[in-house]
PDB file of C-alpha atoms in Angstrom:
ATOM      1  CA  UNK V   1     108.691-103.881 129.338  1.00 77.00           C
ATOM      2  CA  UNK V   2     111.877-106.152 130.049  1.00 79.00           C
ATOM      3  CA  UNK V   3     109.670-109.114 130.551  1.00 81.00           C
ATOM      4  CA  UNK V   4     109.173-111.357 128.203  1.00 78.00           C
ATOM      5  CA  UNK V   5     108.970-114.912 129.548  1.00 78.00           C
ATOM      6  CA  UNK V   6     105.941-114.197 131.811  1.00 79.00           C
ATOM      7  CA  UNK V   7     103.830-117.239 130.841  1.00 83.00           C
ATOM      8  CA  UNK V   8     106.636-119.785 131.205  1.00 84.00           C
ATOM      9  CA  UNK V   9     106.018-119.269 135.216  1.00 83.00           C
ATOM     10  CA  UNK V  10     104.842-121.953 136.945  1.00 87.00           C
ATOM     11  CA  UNK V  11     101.766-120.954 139.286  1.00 91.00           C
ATOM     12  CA  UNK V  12     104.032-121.382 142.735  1.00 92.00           C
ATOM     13  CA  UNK V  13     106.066-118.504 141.113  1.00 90.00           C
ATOM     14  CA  UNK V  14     102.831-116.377 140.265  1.00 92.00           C
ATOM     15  CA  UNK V  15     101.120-116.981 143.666  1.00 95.00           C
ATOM     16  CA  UNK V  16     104.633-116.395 145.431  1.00 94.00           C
ATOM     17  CA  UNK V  17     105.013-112.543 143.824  1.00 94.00           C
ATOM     18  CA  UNK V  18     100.917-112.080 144.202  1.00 95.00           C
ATOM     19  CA  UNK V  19     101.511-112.703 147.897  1.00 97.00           C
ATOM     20  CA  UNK V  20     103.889-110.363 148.769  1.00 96.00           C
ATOM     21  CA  UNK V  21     102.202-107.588 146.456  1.00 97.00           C
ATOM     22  CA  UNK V  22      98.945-108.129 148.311  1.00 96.00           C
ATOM     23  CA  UNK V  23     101.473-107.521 151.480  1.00 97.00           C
ATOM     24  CA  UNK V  24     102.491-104.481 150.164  1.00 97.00           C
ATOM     25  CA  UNK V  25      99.621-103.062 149.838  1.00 97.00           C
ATOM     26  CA  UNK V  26      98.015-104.208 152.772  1.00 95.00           C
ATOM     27  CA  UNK V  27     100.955-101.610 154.939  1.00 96.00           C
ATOM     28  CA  UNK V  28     100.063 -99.128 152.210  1.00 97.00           C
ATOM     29  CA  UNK V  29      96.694 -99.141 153.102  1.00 95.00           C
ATOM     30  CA  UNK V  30      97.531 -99.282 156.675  1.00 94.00           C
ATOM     31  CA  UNK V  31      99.244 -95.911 156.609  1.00 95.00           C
ATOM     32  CA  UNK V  32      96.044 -94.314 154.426  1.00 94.00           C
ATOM     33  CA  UNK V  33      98.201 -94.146 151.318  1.00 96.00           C
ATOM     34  CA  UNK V  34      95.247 -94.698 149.127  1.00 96.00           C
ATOM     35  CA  UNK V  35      92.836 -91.934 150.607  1.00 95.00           C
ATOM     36  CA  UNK V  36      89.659 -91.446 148.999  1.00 93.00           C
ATOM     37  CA  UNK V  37      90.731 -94.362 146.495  1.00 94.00           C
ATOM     38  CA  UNK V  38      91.298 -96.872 149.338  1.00 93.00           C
ATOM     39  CA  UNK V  39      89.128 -99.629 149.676  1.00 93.00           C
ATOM     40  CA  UNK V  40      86.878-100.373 152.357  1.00 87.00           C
ATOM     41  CA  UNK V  41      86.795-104.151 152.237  1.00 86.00           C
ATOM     42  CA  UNK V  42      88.735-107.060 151.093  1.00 86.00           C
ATOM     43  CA  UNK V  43      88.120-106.007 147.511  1.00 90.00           C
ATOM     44  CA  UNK V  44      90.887-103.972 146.110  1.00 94.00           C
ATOM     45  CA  UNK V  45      90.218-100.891 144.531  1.00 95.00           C
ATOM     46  CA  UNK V  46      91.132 -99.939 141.013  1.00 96.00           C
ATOM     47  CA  UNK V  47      93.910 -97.798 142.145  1.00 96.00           C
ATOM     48  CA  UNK V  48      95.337-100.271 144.820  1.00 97.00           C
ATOM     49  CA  UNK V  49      94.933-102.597 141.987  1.00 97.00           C
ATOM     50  CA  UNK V  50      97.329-101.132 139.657  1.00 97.00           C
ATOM     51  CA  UNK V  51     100.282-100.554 142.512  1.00 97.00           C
ATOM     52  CA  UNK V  52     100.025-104.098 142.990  1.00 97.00           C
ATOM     53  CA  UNK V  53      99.959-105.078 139.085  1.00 96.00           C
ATOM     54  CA  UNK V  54     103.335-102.410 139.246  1.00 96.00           C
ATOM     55  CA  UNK V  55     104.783-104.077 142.393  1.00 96.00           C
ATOM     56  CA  UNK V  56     104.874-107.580 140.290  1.00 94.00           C
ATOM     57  CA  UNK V  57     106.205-106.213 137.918  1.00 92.00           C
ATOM     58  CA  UNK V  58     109.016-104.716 139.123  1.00 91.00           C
ATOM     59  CA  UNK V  59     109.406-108.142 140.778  1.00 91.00           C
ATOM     60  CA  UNK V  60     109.641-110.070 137.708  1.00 89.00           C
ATOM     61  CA  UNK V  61     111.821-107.198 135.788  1.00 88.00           C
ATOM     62  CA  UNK V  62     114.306-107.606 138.830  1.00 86.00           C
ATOM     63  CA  UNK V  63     114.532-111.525 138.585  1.00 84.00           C
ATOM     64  CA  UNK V  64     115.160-111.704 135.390  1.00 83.00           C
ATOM     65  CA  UNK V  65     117.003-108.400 134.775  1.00 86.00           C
ATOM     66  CA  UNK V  66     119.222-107.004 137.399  1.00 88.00           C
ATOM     67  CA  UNK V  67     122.716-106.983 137.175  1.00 90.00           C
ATOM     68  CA  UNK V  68     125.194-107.811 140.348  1.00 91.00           C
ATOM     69  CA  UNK V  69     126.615-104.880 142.064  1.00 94.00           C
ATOM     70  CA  UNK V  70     130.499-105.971 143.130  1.00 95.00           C
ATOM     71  CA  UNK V  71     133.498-104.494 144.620  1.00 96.00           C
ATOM     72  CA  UNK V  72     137.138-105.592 144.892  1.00 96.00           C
ATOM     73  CA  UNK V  73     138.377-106.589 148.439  1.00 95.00           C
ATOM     74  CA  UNK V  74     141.918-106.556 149.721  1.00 93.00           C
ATOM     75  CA  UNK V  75     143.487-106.794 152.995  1.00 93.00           C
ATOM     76  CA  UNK V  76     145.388-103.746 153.968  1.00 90.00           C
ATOM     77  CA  UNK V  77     148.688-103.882 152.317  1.00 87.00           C
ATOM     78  CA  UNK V  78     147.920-106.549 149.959  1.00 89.00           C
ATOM     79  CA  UNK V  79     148.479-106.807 146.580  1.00 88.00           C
ATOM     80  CA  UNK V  80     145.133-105.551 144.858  1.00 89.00           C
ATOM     81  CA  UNK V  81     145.807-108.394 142.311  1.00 88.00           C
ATOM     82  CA  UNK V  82     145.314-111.071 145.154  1.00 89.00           C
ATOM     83  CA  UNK V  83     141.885-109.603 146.265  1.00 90.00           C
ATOM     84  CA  UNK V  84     138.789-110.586 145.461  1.00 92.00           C
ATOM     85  CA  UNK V  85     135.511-109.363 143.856  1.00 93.00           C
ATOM     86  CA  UNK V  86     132.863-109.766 145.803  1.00 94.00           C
ATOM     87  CA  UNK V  87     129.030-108.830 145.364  1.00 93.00           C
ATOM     88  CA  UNK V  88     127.444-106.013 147.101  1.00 94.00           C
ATOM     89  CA  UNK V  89     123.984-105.814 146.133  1.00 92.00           C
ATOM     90  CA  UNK V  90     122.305-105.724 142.851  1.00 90.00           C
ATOM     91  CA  UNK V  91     120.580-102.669 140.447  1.00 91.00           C
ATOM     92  CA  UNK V  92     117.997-102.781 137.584  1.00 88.00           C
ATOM     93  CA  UNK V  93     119.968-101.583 134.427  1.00 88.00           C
ATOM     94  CA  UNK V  94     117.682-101.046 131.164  1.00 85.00           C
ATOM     95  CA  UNK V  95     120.773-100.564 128.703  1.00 89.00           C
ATOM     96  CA  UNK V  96     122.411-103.981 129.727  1.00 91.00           C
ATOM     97  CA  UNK V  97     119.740-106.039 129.798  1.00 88.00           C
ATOM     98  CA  UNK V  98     119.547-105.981 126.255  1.00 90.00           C
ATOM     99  CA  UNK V  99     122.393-107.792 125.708  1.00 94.00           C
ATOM    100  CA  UNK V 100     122.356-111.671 125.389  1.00 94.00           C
ATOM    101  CA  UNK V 101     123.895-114.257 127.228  1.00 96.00           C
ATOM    102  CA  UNK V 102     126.791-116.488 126.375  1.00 97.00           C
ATOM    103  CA  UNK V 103     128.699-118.470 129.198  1.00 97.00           C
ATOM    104  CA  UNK V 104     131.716-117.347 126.678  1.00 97.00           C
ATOM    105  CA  UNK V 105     131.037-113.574 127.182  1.00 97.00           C
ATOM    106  CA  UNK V 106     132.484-110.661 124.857  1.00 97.00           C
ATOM    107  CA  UNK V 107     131.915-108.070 127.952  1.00 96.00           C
ATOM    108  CA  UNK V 108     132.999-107.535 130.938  1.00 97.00           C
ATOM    109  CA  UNK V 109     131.148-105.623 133.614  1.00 96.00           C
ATOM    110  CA  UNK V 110     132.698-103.011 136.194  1.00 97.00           C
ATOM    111  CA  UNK V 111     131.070-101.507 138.701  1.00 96.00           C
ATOM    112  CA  UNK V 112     132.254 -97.606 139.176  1.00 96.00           C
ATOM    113  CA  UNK V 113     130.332 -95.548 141.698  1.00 92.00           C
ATOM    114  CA  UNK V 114     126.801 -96.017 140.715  1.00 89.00           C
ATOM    115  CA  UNK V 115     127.395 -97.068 137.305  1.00 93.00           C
ATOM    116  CA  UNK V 116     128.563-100.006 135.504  1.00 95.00           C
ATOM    117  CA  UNK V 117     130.750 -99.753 132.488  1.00 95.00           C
ATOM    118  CA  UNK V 118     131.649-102.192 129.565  1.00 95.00           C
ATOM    119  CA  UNK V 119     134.665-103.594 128.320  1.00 96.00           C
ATOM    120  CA  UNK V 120     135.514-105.962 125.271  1.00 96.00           C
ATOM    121  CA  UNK V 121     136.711-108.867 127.004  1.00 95.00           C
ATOM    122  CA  UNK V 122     138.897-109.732 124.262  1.00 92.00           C
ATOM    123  CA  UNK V 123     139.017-108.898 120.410  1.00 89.00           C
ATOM    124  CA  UNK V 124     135.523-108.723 118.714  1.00 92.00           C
ATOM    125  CA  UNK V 125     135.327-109.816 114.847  1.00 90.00           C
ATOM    126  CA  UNK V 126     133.265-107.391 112.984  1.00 93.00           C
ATOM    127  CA  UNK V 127     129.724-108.323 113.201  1.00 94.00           C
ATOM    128  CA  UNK V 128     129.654-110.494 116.164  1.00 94.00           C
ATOM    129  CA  UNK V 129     127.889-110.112 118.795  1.00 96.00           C
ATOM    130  CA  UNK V 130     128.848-108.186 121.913  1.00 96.00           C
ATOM    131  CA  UNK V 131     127.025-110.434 124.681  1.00 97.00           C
ATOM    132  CA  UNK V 132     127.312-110.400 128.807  1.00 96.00           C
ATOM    133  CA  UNK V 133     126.949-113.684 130.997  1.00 95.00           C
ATOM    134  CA  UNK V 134     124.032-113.641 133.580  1.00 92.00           C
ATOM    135  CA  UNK V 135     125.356-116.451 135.535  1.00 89.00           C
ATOM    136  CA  UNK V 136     128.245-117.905 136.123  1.00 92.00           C
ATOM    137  CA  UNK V 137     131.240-118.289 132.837  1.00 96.00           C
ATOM    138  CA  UNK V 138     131.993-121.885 131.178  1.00 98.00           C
ATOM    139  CA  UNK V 139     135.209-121.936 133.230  1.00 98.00           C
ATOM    140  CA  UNK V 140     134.084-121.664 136.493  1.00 97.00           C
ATOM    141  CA  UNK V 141     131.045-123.784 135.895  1.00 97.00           C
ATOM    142  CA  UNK V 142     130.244-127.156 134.054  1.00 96.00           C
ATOM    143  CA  UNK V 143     127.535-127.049 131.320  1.00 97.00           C
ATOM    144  CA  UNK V 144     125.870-129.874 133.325  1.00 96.00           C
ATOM    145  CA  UNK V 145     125.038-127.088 135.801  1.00 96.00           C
ATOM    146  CA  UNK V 146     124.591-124.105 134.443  1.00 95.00           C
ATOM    147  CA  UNK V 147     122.395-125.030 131.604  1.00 95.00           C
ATOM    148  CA  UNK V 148     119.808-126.429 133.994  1.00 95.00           C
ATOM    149  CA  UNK V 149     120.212-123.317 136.327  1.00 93.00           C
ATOM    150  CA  UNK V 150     119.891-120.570 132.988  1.00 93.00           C
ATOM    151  CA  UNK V 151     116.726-122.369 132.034  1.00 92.00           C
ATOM    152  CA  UNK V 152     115.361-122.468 135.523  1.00 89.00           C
ATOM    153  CA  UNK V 153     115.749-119.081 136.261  1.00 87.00           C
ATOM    154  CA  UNK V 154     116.291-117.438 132.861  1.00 88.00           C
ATOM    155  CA  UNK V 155     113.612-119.746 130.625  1.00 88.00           C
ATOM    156  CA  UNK V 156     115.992-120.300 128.241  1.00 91.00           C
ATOM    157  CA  UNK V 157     118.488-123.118 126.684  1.00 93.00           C
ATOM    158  CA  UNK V 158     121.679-121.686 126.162  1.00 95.00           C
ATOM    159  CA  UNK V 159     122.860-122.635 122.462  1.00 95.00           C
ATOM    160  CA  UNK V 160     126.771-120.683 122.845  1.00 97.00           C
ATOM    161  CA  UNK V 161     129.397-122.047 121.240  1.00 96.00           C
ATOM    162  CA  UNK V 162     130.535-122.893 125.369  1.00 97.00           C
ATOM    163  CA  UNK V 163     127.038-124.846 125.659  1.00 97.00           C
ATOM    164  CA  UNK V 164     127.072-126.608 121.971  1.00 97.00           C
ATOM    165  CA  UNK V 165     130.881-128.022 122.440  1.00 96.00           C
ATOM    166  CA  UNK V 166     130.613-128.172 126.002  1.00 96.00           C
ATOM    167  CA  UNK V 167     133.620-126.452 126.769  1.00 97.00           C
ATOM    168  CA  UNK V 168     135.262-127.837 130.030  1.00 97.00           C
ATOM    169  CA  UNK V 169     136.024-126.357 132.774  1.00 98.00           C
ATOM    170  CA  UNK V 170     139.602-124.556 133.584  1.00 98.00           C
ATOM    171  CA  UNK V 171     141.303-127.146 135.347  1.00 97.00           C
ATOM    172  CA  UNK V 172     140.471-129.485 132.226  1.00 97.00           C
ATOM    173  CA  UNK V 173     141.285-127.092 129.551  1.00 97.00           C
ATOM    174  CA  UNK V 174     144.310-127.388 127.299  1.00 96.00           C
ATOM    175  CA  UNK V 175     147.029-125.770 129.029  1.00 95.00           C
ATOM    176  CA  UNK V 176     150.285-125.965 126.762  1.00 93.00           C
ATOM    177  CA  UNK V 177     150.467-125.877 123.038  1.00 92.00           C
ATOM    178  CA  UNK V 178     151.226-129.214 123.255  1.00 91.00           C
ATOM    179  CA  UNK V 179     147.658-129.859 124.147  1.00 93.00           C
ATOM    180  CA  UNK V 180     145.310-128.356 121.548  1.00 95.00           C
ATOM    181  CA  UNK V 181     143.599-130.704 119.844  1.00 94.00           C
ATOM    182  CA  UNK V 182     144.088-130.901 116.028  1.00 94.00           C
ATOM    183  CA  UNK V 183     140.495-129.468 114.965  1.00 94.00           C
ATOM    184  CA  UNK V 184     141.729-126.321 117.066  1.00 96.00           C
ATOM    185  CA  UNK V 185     145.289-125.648 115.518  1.00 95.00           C
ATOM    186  CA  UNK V 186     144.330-122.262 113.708  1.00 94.00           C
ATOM    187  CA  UNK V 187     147.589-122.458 111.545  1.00 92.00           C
ATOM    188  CA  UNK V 188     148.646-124.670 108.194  1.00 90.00           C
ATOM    189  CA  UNK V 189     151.524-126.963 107.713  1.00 89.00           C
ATOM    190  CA  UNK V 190     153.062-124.191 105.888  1.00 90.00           C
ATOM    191  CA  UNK V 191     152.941-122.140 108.727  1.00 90.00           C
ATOM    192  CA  UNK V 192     154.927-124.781 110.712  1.00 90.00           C
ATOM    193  CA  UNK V 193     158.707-122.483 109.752  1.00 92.00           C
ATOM    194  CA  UNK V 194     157.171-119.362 111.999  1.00 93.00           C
ATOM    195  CA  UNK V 195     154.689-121.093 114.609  1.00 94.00           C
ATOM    196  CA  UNK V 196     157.930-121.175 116.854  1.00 93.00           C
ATOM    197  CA  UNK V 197     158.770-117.598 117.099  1.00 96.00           C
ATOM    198  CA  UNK V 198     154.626-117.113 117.237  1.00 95.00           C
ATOM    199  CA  UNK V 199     154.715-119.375 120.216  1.00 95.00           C
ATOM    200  CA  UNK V 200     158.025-117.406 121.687  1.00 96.00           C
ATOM    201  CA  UNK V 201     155.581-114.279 121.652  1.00 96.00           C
ATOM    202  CA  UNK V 202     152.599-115.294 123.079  1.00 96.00           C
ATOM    203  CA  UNK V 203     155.180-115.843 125.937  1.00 95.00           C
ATOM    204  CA  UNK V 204     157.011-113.193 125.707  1.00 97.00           C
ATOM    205  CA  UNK V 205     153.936-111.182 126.103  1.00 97.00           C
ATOM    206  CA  UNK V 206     152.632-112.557 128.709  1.00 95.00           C
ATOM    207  CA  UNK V 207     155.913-112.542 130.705  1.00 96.00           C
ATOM    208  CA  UNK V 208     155.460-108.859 129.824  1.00 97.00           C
ATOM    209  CA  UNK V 209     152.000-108.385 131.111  1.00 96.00           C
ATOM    210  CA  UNK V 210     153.248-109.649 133.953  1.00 94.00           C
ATOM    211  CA  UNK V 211     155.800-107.552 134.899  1.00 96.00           C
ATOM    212  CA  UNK V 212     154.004-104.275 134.033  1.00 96.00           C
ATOM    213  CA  UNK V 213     151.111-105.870 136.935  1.00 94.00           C
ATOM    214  CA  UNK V 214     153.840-106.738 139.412  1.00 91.00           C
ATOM    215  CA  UNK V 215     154.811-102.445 139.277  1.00 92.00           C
ATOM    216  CA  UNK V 216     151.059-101.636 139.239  1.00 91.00           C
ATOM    217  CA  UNK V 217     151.686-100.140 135.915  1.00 95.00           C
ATOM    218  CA  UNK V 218     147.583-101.644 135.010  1.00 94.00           C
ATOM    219  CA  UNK V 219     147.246 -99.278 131.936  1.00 95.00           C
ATOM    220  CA  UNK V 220     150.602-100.290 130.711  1.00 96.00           C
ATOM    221  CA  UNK V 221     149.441-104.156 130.812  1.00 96.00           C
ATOM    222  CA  UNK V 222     146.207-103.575 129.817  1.00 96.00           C
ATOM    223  CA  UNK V 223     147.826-101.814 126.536  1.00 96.00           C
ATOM    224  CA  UNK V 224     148.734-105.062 125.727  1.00 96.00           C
ATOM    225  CA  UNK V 225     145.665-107.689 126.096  1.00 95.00           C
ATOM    226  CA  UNK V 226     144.686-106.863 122.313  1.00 94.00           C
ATOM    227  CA  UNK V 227     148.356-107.970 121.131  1.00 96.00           C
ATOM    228  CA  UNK V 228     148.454-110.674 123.337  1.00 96.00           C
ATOM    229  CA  UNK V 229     144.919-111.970 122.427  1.00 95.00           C
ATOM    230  CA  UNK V 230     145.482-112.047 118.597  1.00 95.00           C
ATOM    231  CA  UNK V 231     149.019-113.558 119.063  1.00 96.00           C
ATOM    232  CA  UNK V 232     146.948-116.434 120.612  1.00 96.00           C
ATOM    233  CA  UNK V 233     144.539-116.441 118.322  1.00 95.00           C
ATOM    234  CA  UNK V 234     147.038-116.867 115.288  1.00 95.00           C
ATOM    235  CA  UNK V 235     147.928-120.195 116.616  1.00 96.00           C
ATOM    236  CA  UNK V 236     144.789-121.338 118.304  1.00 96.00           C
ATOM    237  CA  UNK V 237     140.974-121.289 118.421  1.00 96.00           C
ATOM    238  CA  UNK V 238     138.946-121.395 122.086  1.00 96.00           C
ATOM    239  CA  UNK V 239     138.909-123.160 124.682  1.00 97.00           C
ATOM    240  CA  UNK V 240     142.760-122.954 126.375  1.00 97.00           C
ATOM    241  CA  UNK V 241     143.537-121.714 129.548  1.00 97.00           C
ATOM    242  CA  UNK V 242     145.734-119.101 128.000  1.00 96.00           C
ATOM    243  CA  UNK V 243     142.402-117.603 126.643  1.00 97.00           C
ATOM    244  CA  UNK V 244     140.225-117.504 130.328  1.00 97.00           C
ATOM    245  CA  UNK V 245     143.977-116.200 132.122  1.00 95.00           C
ATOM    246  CA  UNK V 246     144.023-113.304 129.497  1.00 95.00           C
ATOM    247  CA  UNK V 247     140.336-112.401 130.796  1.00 96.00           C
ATOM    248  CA  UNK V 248     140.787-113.059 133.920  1.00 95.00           C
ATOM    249  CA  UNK V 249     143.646-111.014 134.541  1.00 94.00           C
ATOM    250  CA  UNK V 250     142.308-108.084 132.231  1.00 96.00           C
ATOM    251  CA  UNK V 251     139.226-108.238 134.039  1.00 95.00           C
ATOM    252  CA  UNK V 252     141.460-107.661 137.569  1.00 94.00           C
ATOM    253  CA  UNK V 253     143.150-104.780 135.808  1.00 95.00           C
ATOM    254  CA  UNK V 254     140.143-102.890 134.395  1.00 96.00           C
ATOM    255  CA  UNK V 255     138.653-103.347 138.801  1.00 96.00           C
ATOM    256  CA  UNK V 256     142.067-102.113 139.848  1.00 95.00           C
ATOM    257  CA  UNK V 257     142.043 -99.039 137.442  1.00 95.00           C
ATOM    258  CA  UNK V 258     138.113 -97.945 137.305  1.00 96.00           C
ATOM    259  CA  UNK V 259     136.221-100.518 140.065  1.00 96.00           C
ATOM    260  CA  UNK V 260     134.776-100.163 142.942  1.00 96.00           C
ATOM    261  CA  UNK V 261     137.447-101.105 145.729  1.00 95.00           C
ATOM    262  CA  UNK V 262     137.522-101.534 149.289  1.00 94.00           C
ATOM    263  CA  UNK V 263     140.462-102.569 152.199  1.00 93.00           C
ATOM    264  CA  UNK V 264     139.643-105.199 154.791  1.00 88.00           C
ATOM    265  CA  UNK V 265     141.315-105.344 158.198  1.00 83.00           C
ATOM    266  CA  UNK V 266     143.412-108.506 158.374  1.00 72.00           C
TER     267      UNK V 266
END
């Protein structure tokens, strides 16, 4: 019934959705919606009941399980690849909320029309899990705060591999391969002959990716994000900036190509 932390409420919560039902139905009953059912007294009726029961409901489905609604914004004449998403409103959506959570997401969400479609944010192992993030990512926001905020809101303690080794922020991420620590180095000392030319083309595609943005050839780049991902991958395990860029700038690609997008007056 896509609620399944209703106890873990605290009465405020309860008494806050109860009020607002009992609203509701009060203008419902003010415009006869009820008619032979309605009640004649304080005491609700067994009809006016059940809208109410269905109003909180719908409440608690929609605070625990709708998604954002987003579009792209760019001034006129701008680069689409400086603009910004920005949200729009918000929809109840059955098939994703049956995905989990991870501040590391698999997915990434784009809004098109009146639907939302998902993409692999990078490249999935067989059998793991394909997962969305309900908040806000491990890059954008320490664990400090959004574990608190997730089990406010969500009634749960995040336990991804973001929350467990408290990944850090971008700004405080690795940045170079000079800078991965040695428990992260996804390569032996035997490897050591070809991690230079491996280095070379995680560079080389990127510079690539790059270019193919910079002529708004987005399908052309995007082609790329799987090669570029395992060329990291060879040399390095999670966190690095290189990692969140290649999402980020996928993620602006798949808005550019399929999203939602709007121009602003300057």
């Amino acid at each position: 019934n896509l609620v399944g932390h209703h106890d873990m409420w605290e009465w405020r919560e309860h008494a806050y959705k109860a009020f607002f039902a009992l609203f509701f139905v009060r203008c419902l009953q003010k415009s006869n919606y009820f008619g032979a059912a309605q009640s004649k007294d304080f005491q609700l009726s067994d009809e006016e009941l059940l809208v109410g029961s269905l109003m909180i409901h719908v409440m608690e489905v929609a605070t625990m399980n709708s998604h954002e609604i987003g579009q792209m914004e760019a001034e006129r004449g701008q680069n689409w690849l400086l603009g910004q998403t920005v949200p729009v409103g918000c929809a109840l959506e059955p098939t994703l909320v049956l995905l989990n959570h991870a501040c590391d997401p698999t997915m990434i969400r784009v809004n098109i029309g009146v639907s939302t479609a998902g993409f692999a944010s990078r490249n999935i192992r067989k059998g793991e899990e394909i997962t969305d993030c309900y908040s806000w990512p491990f890059d954008i926001t320490k664990y400090e705060d959004r574990s608190p905020d997730l089990l406010k809101k969500y009634k749960f303690q995040c336990g991804c591999i973001a929350c467990k080794e408290k990944w850090v922020t971008f700004h405080d991420l690795p940045r170079s391969f000079n800078d991965v620590p040695d428990d992260k180095i996804n390569f032996s000392p035997e490897d050591l002959p070809h991690v230079q030319g491996k280095m070379m083309n995680v560079q080389k595609l990127g510079s690539k990716i790059n270019q193919l943005q910079q002529k708004d050839d987005f399908d052309g780049a995007m082609s790329l994000y799987g090669e570029f991902n395992a060329a990291i991958q060879q040399l390095m395990a999670p966190p690095h900036q290189f990692y969140v860029i290649a999402r980020r700038s996928y993620a602006s690609c798949l808005w550019v190509k399929y999203g939602n997008k709007i121009r602003r007056d300057n």
